[in-house]
PDB file of C-alpha atoms and ligand atoms in Angstrom:
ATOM      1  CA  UNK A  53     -15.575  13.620   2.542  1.00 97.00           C
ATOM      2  CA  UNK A  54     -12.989  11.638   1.028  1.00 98.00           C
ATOM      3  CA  UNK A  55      -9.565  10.341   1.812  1.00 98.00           C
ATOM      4  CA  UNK A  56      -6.252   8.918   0.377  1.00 98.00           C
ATOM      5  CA  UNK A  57      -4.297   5.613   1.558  1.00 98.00           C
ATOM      6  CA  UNK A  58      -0.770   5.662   0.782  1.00 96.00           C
ATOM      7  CA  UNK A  59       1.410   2.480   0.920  1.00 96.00           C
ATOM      8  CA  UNK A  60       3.616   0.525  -0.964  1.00 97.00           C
ATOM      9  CA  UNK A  61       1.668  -2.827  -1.047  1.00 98.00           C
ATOM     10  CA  UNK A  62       4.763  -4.762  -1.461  1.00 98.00           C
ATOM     11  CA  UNK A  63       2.785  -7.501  -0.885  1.00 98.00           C
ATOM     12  CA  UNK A  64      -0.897  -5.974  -0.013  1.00 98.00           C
ATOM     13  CA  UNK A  65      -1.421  -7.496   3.563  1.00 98.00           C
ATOM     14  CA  UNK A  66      -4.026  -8.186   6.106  1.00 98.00           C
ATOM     15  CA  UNK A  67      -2.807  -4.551   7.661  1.00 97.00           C
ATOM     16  CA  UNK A  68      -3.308  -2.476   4.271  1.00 98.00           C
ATOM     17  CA  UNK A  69      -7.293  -4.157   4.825  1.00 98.00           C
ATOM     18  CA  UNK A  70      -7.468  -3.270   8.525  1.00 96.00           C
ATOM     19  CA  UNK A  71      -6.294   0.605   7.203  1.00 97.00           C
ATOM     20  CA  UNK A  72      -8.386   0.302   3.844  1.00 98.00           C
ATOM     21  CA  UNK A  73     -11.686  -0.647   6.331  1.00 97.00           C
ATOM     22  CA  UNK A  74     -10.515   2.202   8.824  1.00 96.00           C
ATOM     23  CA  UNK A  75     -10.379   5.050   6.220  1.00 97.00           C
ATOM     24  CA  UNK A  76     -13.980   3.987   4.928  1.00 97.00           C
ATOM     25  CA  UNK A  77     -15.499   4.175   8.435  1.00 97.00           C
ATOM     26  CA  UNK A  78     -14.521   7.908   8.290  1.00 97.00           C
ATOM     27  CA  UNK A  79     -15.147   8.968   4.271  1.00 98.00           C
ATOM     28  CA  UNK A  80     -17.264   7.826   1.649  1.00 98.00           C
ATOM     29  CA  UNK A  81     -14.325   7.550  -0.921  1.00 98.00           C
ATOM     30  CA  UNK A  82     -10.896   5.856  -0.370  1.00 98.00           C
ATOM     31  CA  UNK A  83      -8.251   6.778  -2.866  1.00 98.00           C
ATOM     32  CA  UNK A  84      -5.604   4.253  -2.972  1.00 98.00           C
ATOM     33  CA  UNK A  85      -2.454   5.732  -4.230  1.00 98.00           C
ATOM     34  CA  UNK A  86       0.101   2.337  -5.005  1.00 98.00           C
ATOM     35  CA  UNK A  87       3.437   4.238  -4.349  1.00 97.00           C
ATOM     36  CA  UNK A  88       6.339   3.691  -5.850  1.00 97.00           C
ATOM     37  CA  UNK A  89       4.417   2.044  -9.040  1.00 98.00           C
ATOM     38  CA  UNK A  90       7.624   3.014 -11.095  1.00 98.00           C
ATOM     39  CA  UNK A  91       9.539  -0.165  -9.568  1.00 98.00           C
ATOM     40  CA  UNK A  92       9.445  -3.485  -9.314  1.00 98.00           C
ATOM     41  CA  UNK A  93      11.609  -6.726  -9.752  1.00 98.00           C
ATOM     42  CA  UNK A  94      13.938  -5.060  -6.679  1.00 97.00           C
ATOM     43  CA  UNK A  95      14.538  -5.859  -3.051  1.00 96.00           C
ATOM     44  CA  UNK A  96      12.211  -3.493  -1.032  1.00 97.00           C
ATOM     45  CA  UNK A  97       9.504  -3.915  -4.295  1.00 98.00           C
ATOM     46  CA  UNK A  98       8.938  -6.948  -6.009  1.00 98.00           C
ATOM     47  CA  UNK A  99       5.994  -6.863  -7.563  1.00 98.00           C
ATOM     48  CA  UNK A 100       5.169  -4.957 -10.461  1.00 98.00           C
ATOM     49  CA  UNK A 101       2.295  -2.247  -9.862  1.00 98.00           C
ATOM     50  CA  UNK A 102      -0.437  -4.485 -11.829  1.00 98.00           C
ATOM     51  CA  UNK A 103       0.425  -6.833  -9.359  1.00 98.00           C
ATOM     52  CA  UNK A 104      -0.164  -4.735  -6.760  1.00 98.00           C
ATOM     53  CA  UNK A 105      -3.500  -3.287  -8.028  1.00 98.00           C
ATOM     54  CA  UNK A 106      -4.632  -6.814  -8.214  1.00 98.00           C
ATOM     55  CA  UNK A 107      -4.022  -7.820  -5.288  1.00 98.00           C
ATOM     56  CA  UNK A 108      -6.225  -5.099  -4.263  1.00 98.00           C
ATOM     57  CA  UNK A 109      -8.931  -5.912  -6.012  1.00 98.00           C
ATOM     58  CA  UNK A 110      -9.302  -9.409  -5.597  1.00 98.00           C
ATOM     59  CA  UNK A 111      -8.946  -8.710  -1.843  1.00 98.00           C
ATOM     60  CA  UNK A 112     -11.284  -5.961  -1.603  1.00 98.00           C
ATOM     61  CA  UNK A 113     -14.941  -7.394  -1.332  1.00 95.00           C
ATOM     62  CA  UNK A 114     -17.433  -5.919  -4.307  1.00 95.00           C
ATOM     63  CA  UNK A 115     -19.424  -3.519  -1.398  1.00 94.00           C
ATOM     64  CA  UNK A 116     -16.381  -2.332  -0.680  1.00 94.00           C
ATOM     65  CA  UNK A 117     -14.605  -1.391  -4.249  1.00 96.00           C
ATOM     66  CA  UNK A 118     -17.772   0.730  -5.101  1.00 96.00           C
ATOM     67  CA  UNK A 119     -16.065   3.482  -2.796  1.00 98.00           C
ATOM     68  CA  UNK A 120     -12.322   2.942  -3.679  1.00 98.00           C
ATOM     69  CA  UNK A 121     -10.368   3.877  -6.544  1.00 98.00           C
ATOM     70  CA  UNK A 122      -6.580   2.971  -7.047  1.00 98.00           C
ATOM     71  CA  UNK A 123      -4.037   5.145  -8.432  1.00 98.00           C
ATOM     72  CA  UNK A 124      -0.551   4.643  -9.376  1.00 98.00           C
ATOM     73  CA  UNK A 125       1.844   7.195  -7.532  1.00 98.00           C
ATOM     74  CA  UNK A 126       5.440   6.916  -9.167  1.00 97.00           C
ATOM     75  CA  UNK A 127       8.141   8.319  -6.850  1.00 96.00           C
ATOM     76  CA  UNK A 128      10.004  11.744  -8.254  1.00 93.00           C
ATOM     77  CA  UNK A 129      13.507  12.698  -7.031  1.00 88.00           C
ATOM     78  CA  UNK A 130      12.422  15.363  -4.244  1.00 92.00           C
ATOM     79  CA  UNK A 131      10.659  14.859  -1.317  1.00 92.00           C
ATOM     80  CA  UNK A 132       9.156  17.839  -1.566  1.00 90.00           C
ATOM     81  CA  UNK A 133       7.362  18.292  -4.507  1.00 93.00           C
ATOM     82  CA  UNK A 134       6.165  15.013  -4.095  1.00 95.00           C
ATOM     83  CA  UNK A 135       3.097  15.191  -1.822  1.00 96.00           C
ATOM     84  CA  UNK A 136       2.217  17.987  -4.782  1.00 96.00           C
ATOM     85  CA  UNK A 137       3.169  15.145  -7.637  1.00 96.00           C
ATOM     86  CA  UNK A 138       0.590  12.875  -5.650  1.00 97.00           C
ATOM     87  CA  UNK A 139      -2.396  15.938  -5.753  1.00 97.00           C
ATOM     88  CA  UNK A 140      -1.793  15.871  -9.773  1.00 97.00           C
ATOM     89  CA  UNK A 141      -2.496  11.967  -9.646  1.00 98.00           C
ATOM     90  CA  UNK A 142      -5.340  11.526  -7.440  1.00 98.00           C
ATOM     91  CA  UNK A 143      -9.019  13.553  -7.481  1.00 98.00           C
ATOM     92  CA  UNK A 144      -8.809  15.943  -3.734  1.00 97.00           C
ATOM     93  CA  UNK A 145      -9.090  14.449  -0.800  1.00 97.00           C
ATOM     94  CA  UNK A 146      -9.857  15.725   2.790  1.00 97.00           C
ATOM     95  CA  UNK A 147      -7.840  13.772   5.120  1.00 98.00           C
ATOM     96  CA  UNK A 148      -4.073  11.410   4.511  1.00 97.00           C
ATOM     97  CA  UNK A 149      -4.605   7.831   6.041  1.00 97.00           C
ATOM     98  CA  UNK A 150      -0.939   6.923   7.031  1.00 95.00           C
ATOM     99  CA  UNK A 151       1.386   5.127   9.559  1.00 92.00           C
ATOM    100  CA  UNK A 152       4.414   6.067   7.903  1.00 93.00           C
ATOM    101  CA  UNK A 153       6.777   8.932   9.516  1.00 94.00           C
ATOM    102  CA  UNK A 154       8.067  10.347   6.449  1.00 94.00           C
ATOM    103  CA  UNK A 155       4.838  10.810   4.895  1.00 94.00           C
ATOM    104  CA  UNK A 156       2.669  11.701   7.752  1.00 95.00           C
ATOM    105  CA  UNK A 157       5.834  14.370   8.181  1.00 96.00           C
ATOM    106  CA  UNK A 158       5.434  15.880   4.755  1.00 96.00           C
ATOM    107  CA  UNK A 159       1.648  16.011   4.679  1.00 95.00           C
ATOM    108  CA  UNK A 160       1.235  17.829   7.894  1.00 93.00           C
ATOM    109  CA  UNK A 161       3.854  20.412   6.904  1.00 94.00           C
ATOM    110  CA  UNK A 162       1.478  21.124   4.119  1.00 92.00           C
ATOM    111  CA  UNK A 163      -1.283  21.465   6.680  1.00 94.00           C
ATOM    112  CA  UNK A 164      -3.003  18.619   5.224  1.00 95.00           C
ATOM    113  CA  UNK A 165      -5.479  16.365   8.110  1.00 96.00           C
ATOM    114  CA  UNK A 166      -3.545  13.036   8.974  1.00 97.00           C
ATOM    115  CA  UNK A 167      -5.290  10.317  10.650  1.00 96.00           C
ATOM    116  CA  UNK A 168      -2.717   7.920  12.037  1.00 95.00           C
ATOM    117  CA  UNK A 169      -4.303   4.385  11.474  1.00 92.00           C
ATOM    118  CA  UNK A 170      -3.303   1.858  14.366  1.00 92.00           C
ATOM    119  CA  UNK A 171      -0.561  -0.829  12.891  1.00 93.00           C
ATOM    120  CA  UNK A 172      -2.219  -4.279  13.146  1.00 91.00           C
ATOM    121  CA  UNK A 173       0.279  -7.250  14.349  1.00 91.00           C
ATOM    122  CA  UNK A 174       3.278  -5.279  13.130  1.00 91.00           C
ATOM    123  CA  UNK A 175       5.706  -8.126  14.540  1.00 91.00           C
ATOM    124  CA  UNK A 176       4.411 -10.029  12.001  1.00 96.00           C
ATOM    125  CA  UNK A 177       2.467  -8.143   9.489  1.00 98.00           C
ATOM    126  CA  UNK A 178       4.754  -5.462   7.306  1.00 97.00           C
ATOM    127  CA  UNK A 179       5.813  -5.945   3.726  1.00 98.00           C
ATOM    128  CA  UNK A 180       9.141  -6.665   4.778  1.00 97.00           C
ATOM    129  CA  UNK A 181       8.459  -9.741   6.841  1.00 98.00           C
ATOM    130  CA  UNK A 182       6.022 -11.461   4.739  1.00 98.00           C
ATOM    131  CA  UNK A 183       8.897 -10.928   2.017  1.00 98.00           C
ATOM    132  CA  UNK A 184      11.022 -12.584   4.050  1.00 97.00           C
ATOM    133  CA  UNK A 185       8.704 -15.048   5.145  1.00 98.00           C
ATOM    134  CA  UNK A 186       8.069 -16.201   1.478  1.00 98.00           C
ATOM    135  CA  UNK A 187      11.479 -16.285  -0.136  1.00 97.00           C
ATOM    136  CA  UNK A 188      12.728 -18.575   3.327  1.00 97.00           C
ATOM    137  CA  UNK A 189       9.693 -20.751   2.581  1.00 97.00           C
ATOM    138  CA  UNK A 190       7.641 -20.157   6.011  1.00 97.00           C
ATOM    139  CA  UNK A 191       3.941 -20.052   5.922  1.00 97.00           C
ATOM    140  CA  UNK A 192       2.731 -16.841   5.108  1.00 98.00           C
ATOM    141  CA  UNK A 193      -0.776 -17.027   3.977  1.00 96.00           C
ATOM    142  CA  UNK A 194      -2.449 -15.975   7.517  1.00 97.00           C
ATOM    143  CA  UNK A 195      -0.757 -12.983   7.007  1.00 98.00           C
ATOM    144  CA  UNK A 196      -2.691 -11.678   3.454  1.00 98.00           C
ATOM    145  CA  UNK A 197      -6.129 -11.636   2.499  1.00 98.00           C
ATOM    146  CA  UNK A 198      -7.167 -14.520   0.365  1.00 98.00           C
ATOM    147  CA  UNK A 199      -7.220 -12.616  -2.751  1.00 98.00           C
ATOM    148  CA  UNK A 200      -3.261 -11.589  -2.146  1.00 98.00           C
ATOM    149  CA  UNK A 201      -2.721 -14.962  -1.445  1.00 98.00           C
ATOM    150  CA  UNK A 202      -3.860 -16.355  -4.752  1.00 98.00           C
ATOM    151  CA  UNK A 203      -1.684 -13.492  -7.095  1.00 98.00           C
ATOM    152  CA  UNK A 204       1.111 -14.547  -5.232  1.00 98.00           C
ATOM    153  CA  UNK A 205       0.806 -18.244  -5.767  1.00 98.00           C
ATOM    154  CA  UNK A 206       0.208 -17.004  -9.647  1.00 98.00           C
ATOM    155  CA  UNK A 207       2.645 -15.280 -10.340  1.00 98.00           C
ATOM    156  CA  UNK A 208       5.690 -17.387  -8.149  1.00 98.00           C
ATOM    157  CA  UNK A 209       6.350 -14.974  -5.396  1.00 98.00           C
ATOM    158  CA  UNK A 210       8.860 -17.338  -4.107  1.00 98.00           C
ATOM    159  CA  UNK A 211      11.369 -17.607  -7.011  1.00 97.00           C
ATOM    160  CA  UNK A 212      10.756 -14.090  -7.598  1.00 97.00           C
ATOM    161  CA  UNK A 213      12.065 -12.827  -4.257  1.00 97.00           C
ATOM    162  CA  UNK A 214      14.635 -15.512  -3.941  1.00 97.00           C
ATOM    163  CA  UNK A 215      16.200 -14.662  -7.749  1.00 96.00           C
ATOM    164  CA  UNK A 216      15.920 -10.573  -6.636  1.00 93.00           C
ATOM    165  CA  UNK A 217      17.467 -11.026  -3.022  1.00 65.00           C
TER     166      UNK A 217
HETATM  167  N1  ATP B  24       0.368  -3.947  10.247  1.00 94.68           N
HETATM  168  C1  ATP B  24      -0.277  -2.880   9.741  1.00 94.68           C
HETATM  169  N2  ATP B  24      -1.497  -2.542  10.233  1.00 94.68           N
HETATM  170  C2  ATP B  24      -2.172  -1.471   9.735  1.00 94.68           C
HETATM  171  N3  ATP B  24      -1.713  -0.674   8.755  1.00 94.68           N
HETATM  172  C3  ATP B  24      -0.514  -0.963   8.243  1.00 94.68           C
HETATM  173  C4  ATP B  24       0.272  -2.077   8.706  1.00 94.68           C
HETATM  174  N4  ATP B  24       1.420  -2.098   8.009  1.00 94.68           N
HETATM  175  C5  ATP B  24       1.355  -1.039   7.159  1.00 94.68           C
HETATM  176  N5  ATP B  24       0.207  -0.367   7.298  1.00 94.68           N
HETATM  177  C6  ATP B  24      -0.256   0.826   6.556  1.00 94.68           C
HETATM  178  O1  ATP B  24       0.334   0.794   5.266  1.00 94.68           O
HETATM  179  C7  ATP B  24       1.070   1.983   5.008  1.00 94.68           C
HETATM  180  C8  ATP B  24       2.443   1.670   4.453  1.00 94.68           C
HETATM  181  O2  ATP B  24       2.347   0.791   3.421  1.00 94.68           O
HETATM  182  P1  ATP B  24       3.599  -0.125   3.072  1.00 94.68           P
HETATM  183  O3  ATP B  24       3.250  -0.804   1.814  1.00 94.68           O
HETATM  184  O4  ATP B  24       4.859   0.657   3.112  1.00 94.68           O
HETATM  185  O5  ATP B  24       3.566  -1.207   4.252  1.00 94.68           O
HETATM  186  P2  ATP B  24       4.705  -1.904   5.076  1.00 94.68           P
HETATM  187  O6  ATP B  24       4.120  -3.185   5.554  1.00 94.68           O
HETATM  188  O7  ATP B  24       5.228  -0.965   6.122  1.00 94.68           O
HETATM  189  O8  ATP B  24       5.830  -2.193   3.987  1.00 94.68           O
HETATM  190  P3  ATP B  24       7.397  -2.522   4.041  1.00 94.68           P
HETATM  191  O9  ATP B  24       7.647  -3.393   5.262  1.00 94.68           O
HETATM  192  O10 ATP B  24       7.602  -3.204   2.741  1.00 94.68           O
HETATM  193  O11 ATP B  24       8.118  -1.210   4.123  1.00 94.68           O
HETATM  194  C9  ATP B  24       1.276   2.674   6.353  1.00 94.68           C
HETATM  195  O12 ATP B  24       1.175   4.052   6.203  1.00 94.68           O
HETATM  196  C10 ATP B  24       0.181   2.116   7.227  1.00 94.68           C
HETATM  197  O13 ATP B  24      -0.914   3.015   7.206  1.00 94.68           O
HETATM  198  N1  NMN B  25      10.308  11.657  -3.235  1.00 94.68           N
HETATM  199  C1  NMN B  25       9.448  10.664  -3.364  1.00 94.68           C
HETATM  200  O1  NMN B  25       9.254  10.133  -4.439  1.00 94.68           O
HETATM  201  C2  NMN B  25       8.677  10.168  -2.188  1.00 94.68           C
HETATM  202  C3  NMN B  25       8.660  10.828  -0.961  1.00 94.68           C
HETATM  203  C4  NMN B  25       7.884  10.270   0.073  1.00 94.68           C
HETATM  204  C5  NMN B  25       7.171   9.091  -0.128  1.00 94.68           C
HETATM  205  N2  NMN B  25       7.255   8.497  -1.337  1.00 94.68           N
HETATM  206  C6  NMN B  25       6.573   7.209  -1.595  1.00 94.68           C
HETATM  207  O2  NMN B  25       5.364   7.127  -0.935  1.00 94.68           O
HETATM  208  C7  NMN B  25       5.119   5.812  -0.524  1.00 94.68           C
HETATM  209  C8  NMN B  25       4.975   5.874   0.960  1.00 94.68           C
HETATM  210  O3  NMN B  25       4.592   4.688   1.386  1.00 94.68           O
HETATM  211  P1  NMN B  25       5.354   3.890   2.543  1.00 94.68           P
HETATM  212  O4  NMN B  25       4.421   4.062   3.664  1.00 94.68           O
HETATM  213  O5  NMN B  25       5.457   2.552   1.937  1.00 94.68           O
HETATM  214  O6  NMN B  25       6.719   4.500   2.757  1.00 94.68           O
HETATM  215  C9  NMN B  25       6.327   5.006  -0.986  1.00 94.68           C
HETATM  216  O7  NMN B  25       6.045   4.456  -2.247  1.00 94.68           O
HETATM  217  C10 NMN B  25       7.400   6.052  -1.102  1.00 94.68           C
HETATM  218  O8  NMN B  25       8.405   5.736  -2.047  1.00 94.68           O
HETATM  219  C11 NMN B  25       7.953   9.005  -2.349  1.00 94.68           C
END
């Protein structure tokens, strides 16, 4: 059985690992579709999809990448071809790993299996905060894996964010 993990990754945090470990306790392959790959250097995604799919894999420990493959998922102009637009990206899957309404909404009018993974720390652990958290200069790095931590220092997250915001 395999499954798909849908998610921005805008940065990839310590929640995206809690869901990436989740999915692989229930399938032997995790596809991990990096949404909206066709933007970057803008408010709500920063980072280019490279970026992203490094993060990944320098966060992702080696045991673990033997059962995950990433895909780039660019975002098309209606909602609902789009779940289909994802099917012609990724190899099939058996069940959606997602917290996010919208999605979770347009799989399951497809009839597709959704497994709603539990949101780790959300206070404090979504894209949007540690965003925040980096351009005002507060200490973020708790919040990412090591691996995330390092392609942010790399590539300037700060100035990045604070020149896009
Ligand atoms: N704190 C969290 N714990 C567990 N899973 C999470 C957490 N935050 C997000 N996810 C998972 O990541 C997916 C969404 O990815 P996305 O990149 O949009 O994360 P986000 O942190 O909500 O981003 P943003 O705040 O930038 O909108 C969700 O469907 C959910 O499965
Ligand atoms: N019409 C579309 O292109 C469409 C529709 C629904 C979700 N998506 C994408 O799927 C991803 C969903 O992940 P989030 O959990 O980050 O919202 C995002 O990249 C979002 O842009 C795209």
């Amino acid at each position: 059985m395999d499954g798909l993990l849908i998610g921005r990754f805008q940065p990839f945090h310590k929640g995206h690992l809690e869901a990436v470990h989740i999915g692989l306790s229930q399938v032997d392959n995790l596809w991990i579709g990096i949404g909206s790959s066709n933007k970057s250097y803008e408010k709500r995604n920063p980072f280019t999809a490279e970026e992203r799919k490094e993060m990944i894999l320098s966060s992702l420990d080696p045991k673990t990448l033997e059962r995950v493959k990433i895909f780039f998922v660019p975002d098309t102009g209606d909602h609902e071809k789009w779940t289909y637009h994802v099917d012609s990206i990724v190899p099939p899957y058996d069940v959606v790993f997602s917290n996010d309404e919208f999605t979770i909404t347009l799989y399951k009018k497809r009839n597709k299996n959704v497994i709603e993974v539990p949101l780790l720390r959300r206070d404090t652990i979504s894209g949007t905060n540690i965003r925040e958290m980096i351009a005002s200069g507060k200490d973020w790095s708790d919040l990412v894996p090591e691996g995330t931590r390092k392609v942010l220092l790399k590539i300037d997250a700060k100035n990045r964010l604070l020149k896009i915001l």
